[in-house]
Amino acid sequence: MSKVLIVEDEPKLAELMAAYLEQAGYEHHHIDRGDQVIDYLKNNQVDLMLLDLMLPGLDGVEVCKQVRQFSGMPIIMVTAKAEEIDRLIGLEMGADDYVCKPFSPREIVARVKANLRRVELDQTEAPKTDGFDLDADRLRATYKGELIDLTTVEFQLLQLLIKEPGRVFGRDLIMKSIYTDSRVVSDRTIDSHIKKLRKKIAVVAPELNVIHSVYGAGYRFENND
């Protein structure tokens, strides 16, 4: 089930969007301040964000710019002024779509479906990243045709990181994404999995350095070679 983050300071409008998204089969979470978005995203898996332009704490333009520093998730900007859309596009801040208030909730759901479908198609058409090929059905990972001997957890970890190259995944988010049974796992466990994953990648590609530590934040997948 895809998860949509609703960032909207009008409670009734947020409730309306949430109701229609839930009816369409989407999980959702609501935040009413712009300055709470980044922390939430770094600790929770979100597939798409509905982002209001005018927000307390931090406006939608700045939120969008900050999110784009670590995530490529679809962002649909919501604005009360049609003339603002041209300005937003001109800012090239990285939003994927724009919706003007007042809007039909069905239109929001349609935009959400379209943007998530685009992401699915992009992933289907480009399953390989920097020489890596992941087969989720068989839990099989290769690099340039060479098999990487991974455990299930190591495969899931690589799959998570490789899904969004450049994005920093915090340890809490990694735990929630991999250990879905809510078991208690320490930071050291995640660090140990990362260490083993690096070693196994090095077996088939000693020169490769793709899993980077970000001090105080977590890990990211990025090929700087």
PDB file of C-alpha atoms in Angstrom:
ATOM      1  CA  MET A   1       0.000   0.000   0.000  1.00  0.00           C
ATOM      2  CA  SER A   2       1.456   3.357  -1.064  1.00  0.00           C
ATOM      3  CA  LYS A   3       1.700   6.052   1.599  1.00  0.00           C
ATOM      4  CA  VAL A   4       0.800   9.695   0.919  1.00  0.00           C
ATOM      5  CA  LEU A   5       1.937  12.541   3.163  1.00  0.00           C
ATOM      6  CA  ILE A   6      -0.623  15.380   3.306  1.00  0.00           C
ATOM      7  CA  VAL A   7       0.991  18.686   4.291  1.00  0.00           C
ATOM      8  CA  GLU A   8      -1.945  21.068   4.734  1.00  0.00           C
ATOM      9  CA  ASP A   9      -2.821  23.587   7.455  1.00  0.00           C
ATOM     10  CA  GLU A  10      -6.582  23.613   6.767  1.00  0.00           C
ATOM     11  CA  PRO A  11      -7.954  20.730   8.904  1.00  0.00           C
ATOM     12  CA  LYS A  12     -11.204  20.234   6.977  1.00  0.00           C
ATOM     13  CA  LEU A  13      -9.421  20.136   3.623  1.00  0.00           C
ATOM     14  CA  ALA A  14      -6.828  17.706   4.965  1.00  0.00           C
ATOM     15  CA  GLU A  15      -9.593  15.458   6.341  1.00  0.00           C
ATOM     16  CA  LEU A  16     -11.371  15.506   2.981  1.00  0.00           C
ATOM     17  CA  MET A  17      -8.212  14.543   1.073  1.00  0.00           C
ATOM     18  CA  ALA A  18      -7.439  11.831   3.620  1.00  0.00           C
ATOM     19  CA  ALA A  19     -10.935  10.346   3.310  1.00  0.00           C
ATOM     20  CA  TYR A  20     -10.744  10.106  -0.484  1.00  0.00           C
ATOM     21  CA  LEU A  21      -7.211   8.732  -0.431  1.00  0.00           C
ATOM     22  CA  GLU A  22      -8.204   6.093   2.098  1.00  0.00           C
ATOM     23  CA  GLN A  23     -11.207   5.148  -0.037  1.00  0.00           C
ATOM     24  CA  ALA A  24      -8.842   4.744  -3.002  1.00  0.00           C
ATOM     25  CA  GLY A  25      -6.665   2.350  -0.988  1.00  0.00           C
ATOM     26  CA  TYR A  26      -3.828   4.651   0.087  1.00  0.00           C
ATOM     27  CA  GLU A  27      -2.245   4.950   3.511  1.00  0.00           C
ATOM     28  CA  HIS A  28      -1.870   8.571   4.629  1.00  0.00           C
ATOM     29  CA  HIS A  29      -0.404  10.824   7.283  1.00  0.00           C
ATOM     30  CA  HIS A  30      -1.194  14.498   7.945  1.00  0.00           C
ATOM     31  CA  ILE A  31       1.189  17.285   8.971  1.00  0.00           C
ATOM     32  CA  ASP A  32      -0.048  20.880   9.365  1.00  0.00           C
ATOM     33  CA  ARG A  33       3.311  22.693   9.556  1.00  0.00           C
ATOM     34  CA  GLY A  34       6.078  22.994   7.014  1.00  0.00           C
ATOM     35  CA  ASP A  35       8.874  22.861   9.579  1.00  0.00           C
ATOM     36  CA  GLN A  36       7.877  19.337  10.665  1.00  0.00           C
ATOM     37  CA  VAL A  37       8.070  17.726   7.223  1.00  0.00           C
ATOM     38  CA  ILE A  38      11.799  17.032   6.846  1.00  0.00           C
ATOM     39  CA  ASP A  39      12.154  15.253  10.177  1.00  0.00           C
ATOM     40  CA  TYR A  40       9.126  13.073   9.434  1.00  0.00           C
ATOM     41  CA  LEU A  41      10.376  12.114   5.963  1.00  0.00           C
ATOM     42  CA  LYS A  42      13.812  11.160   7.261  1.00  0.00           C
ATOM     43  CA  ASN A  43      12.263   8.735   9.730  1.00  0.00           C
ATOM     44  CA  ASN A  44       9.322   7.330   7.753  1.00  0.00           C
ATOM     45  CA  GLN A  45       8.782   5.815   4.329  1.00  0.00           C
ATOM     46  CA  VAL A  46       6.557   8.020   2.125  1.00  0.00           C
ATOM     47  CA  ASP A  47       5.752   7.406  -1.556  1.00  0.00           C
ATOM     48  CA  LEU A  48       4.201  10.771  -2.493  1.00  0.00           C
ATOM     49  CA  MET A  49       3.606  14.152  -0.872  1.00  0.00           C
ATOM     50  CA  LEU A  50       0.693  16.573  -1.277  1.00  0.00           C
ATOM     51  CA  LEU A  51       2.282  19.892  -0.303  1.00  0.00           C
ATOM     52  CA  ASP A  52       0.364  23.112   0.317  1.00  0.00           C
ATOM     53  CA  LEU A  53       2.121  26.298  -0.751  1.00  0.00           C
ATOM     54  CA  MET A  54       1.211  28.492   2.224  1.00  0.00           C
ATOM     55  CA  LEU A  55       2.190  26.812   5.500  1.00  0.00           C
ATOM     56  CA  PRO A  56       3.134  27.951   9.016  1.00  0.00           C
ATOM     57  CA  GLY A  57       6.710  27.335  10.074  1.00  0.00           C
ATOM     58  CA  LEU A  58       8.142  26.893   6.561  1.00  0.00           C
ATOM     59  CA  ASP A  59       6.446  27.567   3.233  1.00  0.00           C
ATOM     60  CA  GLY A  60       5.882  24.894   0.598  1.00  0.00           C
ATOM     61  CA  VAL A  61       8.528  26.244  -1.775  1.00  0.00           C
ATOM     62  CA  GLU A  62      11.280  25.907   0.828  1.00  0.00           C
ATOM     63  CA  VAL A  63       9.996  22.512   1.993  1.00  0.00           C
ATOM     64  CA  CYS A  64      10.098  21.238  -1.591  1.00  0.00           C
ATOM     65  CA  LYS A  65      13.650  22.497  -2.105  1.00  0.00           C
ATOM     66  CA  GLN A  66      14.851  20.822   1.100  1.00  0.00           C
ATOM     67  CA  VAL A  67      13.142  17.516   0.279  1.00  0.00           C
ATOM     68  CA  ARG A  68      14.803  17.458  -3.131  1.00  0.00           C
ATOM     69  CA  GLN A  69      18.192  17.447  -1.418  1.00  0.00           C
ATOM     70  CA  PHE A  70      17.629  13.859  -0.285  1.00  0.00           C
ATOM     71  CA  SER A  71      14.543  12.412  -2.006  1.00  0.00           C
ATOM     72  CA  GLY A  72      13.097  12.075  -5.494  1.00  0.00           C
ATOM     73  CA  MET A  73       9.574  11.144  -4.365  1.00  0.00           C
ATOM     74  CA  PRO A  74       6.688  12.681  -6.358  1.00  0.00           C
ATOM     75  CA  ILE A  75       5.563  16.039  -4.929  1.00  0.00           C
ATOM     76  CA  ILE A  76       2.229  17.590  -5.871  1.00  0.00           C
ATOM     77  CA  MET A  77       2.047  21.262  -4.928  1.00  0.00           C
ATOM     78  CA  VAL A  78      -1.326  22.682  -3.863  1.00  0.00           C
ATOM     79  CA  THR A  79      -1.988  26.411  -4.225  1.00  0.00           C
ATOM     80  CA  ALA A  80      -4.996  28.714  -3.812  1.00  0.00           C
ATOM     81  CA  LYS A  81      -3.923  30.969  -6.707  1.00  0.00           C
ATOM     82  CA  ALA A  82      -3.891  29.825 -10.326  1.00  0.00           C
ATOM     83  CA  GLU A  83      -1.385  32.539 -11.225  1.00  0.00           C
ATOM     84  CA  GLU A  84       1.059  31.091  -8.680  1.00  0.00           C
ATOM     85  CA  ILE A  85       1.504  27.942 -10.779  1.00  0.00           C
ATOM     86  CA  ASP A  86       3.521  29.742 -13.463  1.00  0.00           C
ATOM     87  CA  ARG A  87       5.783  31.239 -10.784  1.00  0.00           C
ATOM     88  CA  LEU A  88       6.256  27.860  -9.105  1.00  0.00           C
ATOM     89  CA  ILE A  89       7.212  26.227 -12.390  1.00  0.00           C
ATOM     90  CA  GLY A  90       9.642  29.073 -13.048  1.00  0.00           C
ATOM     91  CA  LEU A  91      11.375  28.407  -9.717  1.00  0.00           C
ATOM     92  CA  GLU A  92      12.307  24.905 -10.935  1.00  0.00           C
ATOM     93  CA  MET A  93      12.160  23.697  -7.357  1.00  0.00           C
ATOM     94  CA  GLY A  94      11.496  20.085  -8.250  1.00  0.00           C
ATOM     95  CA  ALA A  95       7.728  19.627  -7.853  1.00  0.00           C
ATOM     96  CA  ASP A  96       6.185  17.022 -10.156  1.00  0.00           C
ATOM     97  CA  ASP A  97       2.645  18.389 -10.422  1.00  0.00           C
ATOM     98  CA  TYR A  98       0.446  21.309  -9.382  1.00  0.00           C
ATOM     99  CA  VAL A  99      -3.200  21.543  -8.289  1.00  0.00           C
ATOM    100  CA  CYS A 100      -5.138  24.761  -7.769  1.00  0.00           C
ATOM    101  CA  LYS A 101      -7.756  25.263  -5.034  1.00  0.00           C
ATOM    102  CA  PRO A 102     -10.672  24.767  -5.050  1.00  0.00           C
ATOM    103  CA  PHE A 103     -10.322  21.297  -6.482  1.00  0.00           C
ATOM    104  CA  SER A 104     -12.311  18.093  -6.646  1.00  0.00           C
ATOM    105  CA  PRO A 105     -11.019  15.429  -4.224  1.00  0.00           C
ATOM    106  CA  ARG A 106     -11.371  12.991  -7.119  1.00  0.00           C
ATOM    107  CA  GLU A 107      -8.914  15.126  -9.086  1.00  0.00           C
ATOM    108  CA  ILE A 108      -6.396  14.836  -6.239  1.00  0.00           C
ATOM    109  CA  VAL A 109      -6.763  11.048  -6.198  1.00  0.00           C
ATOM    110  CA  ALA A 110      -6.366  10.945  -9.995  1.00  0.00           C
ATOM    111  CA  ARG A 111      -3.164  13.036  -9.796  1.00  0.00           C
ATOM    112  CA  VAL A 112      -1.810  10.826  -7.016  1.00  0.00           C
ATOM    113  CA  LYS A 113      -2.502   7.676  -9.052  1.00  0.00           C
ATOM    114  CA  ALA A 114      -0.912   9.168 -12.179  1.00  0.00           C
ATOM    115  CA  ASN A 115       2.279  10.241 -10.407  1.00  0.00           C
ATOM    116  CA  LEU A 116       2.707   6.954  -8.535  1.00  0.00           C
ATOM    117  CA  ARG A 117       2.078   5.056 -11.758  1.00  0.00           C
ATOM    118  CA  ARG A 118       4.801   7.096 -13.476  1.00  0.00           C
ATOM    119  CA  VAL A 119       7.257   6.108 -10.742  1.00  0.00           C
ATOM    120  CA  GLU A 120       6.308   2.431 -11.152  1.00  0.00           C
ATOM    121  CA  LEU A 121       6.865   2.629 -14.906  1.00  0.00           C
ATOM    122  CA  ASP A 122      10.220   4.363 -14.435  1.00  0.00           C
ATOM    123  CA  GLN A 123      11.353   1.610 -12.083  1.00  0.00           C
ATOM    124  CA  THR A 124      10.112  -1.105 -14.462  1.00  0.00           C
ATOM    125  CA  GLU A 125      11.827   0.414 -17.459  1.00  0.00           C
ATOM    126  CA  ALA A 126      15.098   1.000 -15.589  1.00  0.00           C
ATOM    127  CA  PRO A 127      15.595  -1.919 -13.177  1.00  0.00           C
ATOM    128  CA  LYS A 128      19.387  -1.613 -13.232  1.00  0.00           C
ATOM    129  CA  THR A 129      21.304   1.016 -11.289  1.00  0.00           C
ATOM    130  CA  ASP A 130      25.027   1.543 -11.833  1.00  0.00           C
ATOM    131  CA  GLY A 131      25.494  -2.070 -12.913  1.00  0.00           C
ATOM    132  CA  PHE A 132      23.325  -3.559 -10.157  1.00  0.00           C
ATOM    133  CA  ASP A 133      20.379  -5.783 -11.020  1.00  0.00           C
ATOM    134  CA  LEU A 134      17.947  -6.767  -8.253  1.00  0.00           C
ATOM    135  CA  ASP A 135      15.430  -9.592  -8.608  1.00  0.00           C
ATOM    136  CA  ALA A 136      12.961  -9.157  -5.732  1.00  0.00           C
ATOM    137  CA  ASP A 137      11.089 -12.376  -6.503  1.00  0.00           C
ATOM    138  CA  ARG A 138      14.208 -14.498  -6.057  1.00  0.00           C
ATOM    139  CA  LEU A 139      16.017 -12.157  -3.616  1.00  0.00           C
ATOM    140  CA  ARG A 140      18.921 -12.222  -6.053  1.00  0.00           C
ATOM    141  CA  ALA A 141      21.380  -9.370  -6.578  1.00  0.00           C
ATOM    142  CA  THR A 142      24.079  -9.128  -9.240  1.00  0.00           C
ATOM    143  CA  TYR A 143      26.662  -6.559 -10.225  1.00  0.00           C
ATOM    144  CA  LYS A 144      27.530  -6.602 -13.937  1.00  0.00           C
ATOM    145  CA  GLY A 145      26.347 -10.200 -14.050  1.00  0.00           C
ATOM    146  CA  GLU A 146      28.315 -11.324 -10.986  1.00  0.00           C
ATOM    147  CA  LEU A 147      26.170 -12.773  -8.182  1.00  0.00           C
ATOM    148  CA  ILE A 148      26.377 -11.019  -4.804  1.00  0.00           C
ATOM    149  CA  ASP A 149      25.748 -13.585  -2.057  1.00  0.00           C
ATOM    150  CA  LEU A 150      23.317 -11.729   0.238  1.00  0.00           C
ATOM    151  CA  THR A 151      21.060 -12.729   3.097  1.00  0.00           C
ATOM    152  CA  THR A 152      17.404 -11.665   2.949  1.00  0.00           C
ATOM    153  CA  VAL A 153      18.021  -8.676   5.228  1.00  0.00           C
ATOM    154  CA  GLU A 154      21.084  -7.597   3.239  1.00  0.00           C
ATOM    155  CA  PHE A 155      19.106  -7.815   0.001  1.00  0.00           C
ATOM    156  CA  GLN A 156      16.285  -5.719   1.472  1.00  0.00           C
ATOM    157  CA  LEU A 157      18.804  -3.171   2.708  1.00  0.00           C
ATOM    158  CA  LEU A 158      20.450  -2.843  -0.711  1.00  0.00           C
ATOM    159  CA  GLN A 159      17.041  -2.651  -2.378  1.00  0.00           C
ATOM    160  CA  LEU A 160      15.971   0.166  -0.044  1.00  0.00           C
ATOM    161  CA  LEU A 161      19.114   2.243  -0.567  1.00  0.00           C
ATOM    162  CA  ILE A 162      19.301   1.703  -4.319  1.00  0.00           C
ATOM    163  CA  LYS A 163      15.667   2.712  -4.809  1.00  0.00           C
ATOM    164  CA  GLU A 164      16.556   6.390  -4.326  1.00  0.00           C
ATOM    165  CA  PRO A 165      20.234   7.048  -5.136  1.00  0.00           C
ATOM    166  CA  GLY A 166      21.557  10.018  -3.180  1.00  0.00           C
ATOM    167  CA  ARG A 167      18.840   9.933  -0.531  1.00  0.00           C
ATOM    168  CA  VAL A 168      20.055   9.669   3.062  1.00  0.00           C
ATOM    169  CA  PHE A 169      18.225   6.920   4.968  1.00  0.00           C
ATOM    170  CA  GLY A 170      18.300   7.276   8.738  1.00  0.00           C
ATOM    171  CA  ARG A 171      18.755   4.170  10.877  1.00  0.00           C
ATOM    172  CA  ASP A 172      15.204   4.436  12.247  1.00  0.00           C
ATOM    173  CA  LEU A 173      13.744   4.462   8.736  1.00  0.00           C
ATOM    174  CA  ILE A 174      15.928   1.511   7.725  1.00  0.00           C
ATOM    175  CA  MET A 175      14.705  -0.423  10.767  1.00  0.00           C
ATOM    176  CA  LYS A 176      11.041   0.300  10.004  1.00  0.00           C
ATOM    177  CA  SER A 177      11.462  -0.611   6.329  1.00  0.00           C
ATOM    178  CA  ILE A 178      13.306  -3.902   6.859  1.00  0.00           C
ATOM    179  CA  TYR A 179      11.943  -5.178  10.167  1.00  0.00           C
ATOM    180  CA  THR A 180       8.199  -4.881   9.565  1.00  0.00           C
ATOM    181  CA  ASP A 181       7.353  -7.141  12.531  1.00  0.00           C
ATOM    182  CA  SER A 182       8.226  -4.300  14.957  1.00  0.00           C
ATOM    183  CA  ARG A 183      11.042  -6.230  16.632  1.00  0.00           C
ATOM    184  CA  VAL A 184      13.520  -4.198  18.665  1.00  0.00           C
ATOM    185  CA  VAL A 185      16.712  -3.618  16.686  1.00  0.00           C
ATOM    186  CA  SER A 186      19.653  -1.438  17.713  1.00  0.00           C
ATOM    187  CA  ASP A 187      21.637   1.015  15.618  1.00  0.00           C
ATOM    188  CA  ARG A 188      24.605  -1.341  15.874  1.00  0.00           C
ATOM    189  CA  THR A 189      22.614  -4.072  14.150  1.00  0.00           C
ATOM    190  CA  ILE A 190      21.984  -1.802  11.162  1.00  0.00           C
ATOM    191  CA  ASP A 191      25.653  -0.755  11.116  1.00  0.00           C
ATOM    192  CA  SER A 192      26.637  -4.440  11.141  1.00  0.00           C
ATOM    193  CA  HIS A 193      24.381  -5.199   8.165  1.00  0.00           C
ATOM    194  CA  ILE A 194      25.869  -2.247   6.277  1.00  0.00           C
ATOM    195  CA  LYS A 195      29.401  -3.469   7.007  1.00  0.00           C
ATOM    196  CA  LYS A 196      28.603  -6.987   5.758  1.00  0.00           C
ATOM    197  CA  LEU A 197      26.823  -5.631   2.668  1.00  0.00           C
ATOM    198  CA  ARG A 198      29.856  -3.518   1.763  1.00  0.00           C
ATOM    199  CA  LYS A 199      32.160  -6.526   2.147  1.00  0.00           C
ATOM    200  CA  LYS A 200      29.994  -8.709  -0.082  1.00  0.00           C
ATOM    201  CA  ILE A 201      29.806  -6.036  -2.783  1.00  0.00           C
ATOM    202  CA  ALA A 202      33.599  -5.740  -2.567  1.00  0.00           C
ATOM    203  CA  VAL A 203      33.949  -9.458  -3.345  1.00  0.00           C
ATOM    204  CA  VAL A 204      32.587  -8.901  -6.881  1.00  0.00           C
ATOM    205  CA  ALA A 205      33.758  -5.286  -7.276  1.00  0.00           C
ATOM    206  CA  PRO A 206      36.712  -4.395  -5.008  1.00  0.00           C
ATOM    207  CA  GLU A 207      37.020  -0.913  -6.519  1.00  0.00           C
ATOM    208  CA  LEU A 208      33.365  -0.015  -5.953  1.00  0.00           C
ATOM    209  CA  ASN A 209      32.289   2.379  -3.195  1.00  0.00           C
ATOM    210  CA  VAL A 210      28.543   2.946  -3.377  1.00  0.00           C
ATOM    211  CA  ILE A 211      27.235   2.820   0.202  1.00  0.00           C
ATOM    212  CA  HIS A 212      28.288   5.973   2.016  1.00  0.00           C
ATOM    213  CA  SER A 213      28.001   6.887   5.684  1.00  0.00           C
ATOM    214  CA  VAL A 214      26.577  10.328   6.444  1.00  0.00           C
ATOM    215  CA  TYR A 215      27.752  11.352   9.908  1.00  0.00           C
ATOM    216  CA  GLY A 216      24.886  11.719  12.346  1.00  0.00           C
ATOM    217  CA  ALA A 217      22.256  10.994   9.684  1.00  0.00           C
ATOM    218  CA  GLY A 218      22.511   7.491   8.197  1.00  0.00           C
ATOM    219  CA  TYR A 219      23.495   5.964   4.864  1.00  0.00           C
ATOM    220  CA  ARG A 220      23.035   6.652   1.165  1.00  0.00           C
ATOM    221  CA  PHE A 221      23.642   4.782  -2.093  1.00  0.00           C
ATOM    222  CA  GLU A 222      25.677   6.775  -4.604  1.00  0.00           C
ATOM    223  CA  ASN A 223      28.339   5.827  -7.108  1.00  0.00           C
ATOM    224  CA  ASN A 224      30.949   8.595  -7.134  1.00  0.00           C
ATOM    225  CA  ASP A 225      33.432   6.644  -9.235  1.00  0.00           C
TER     226      ASP A 225
END
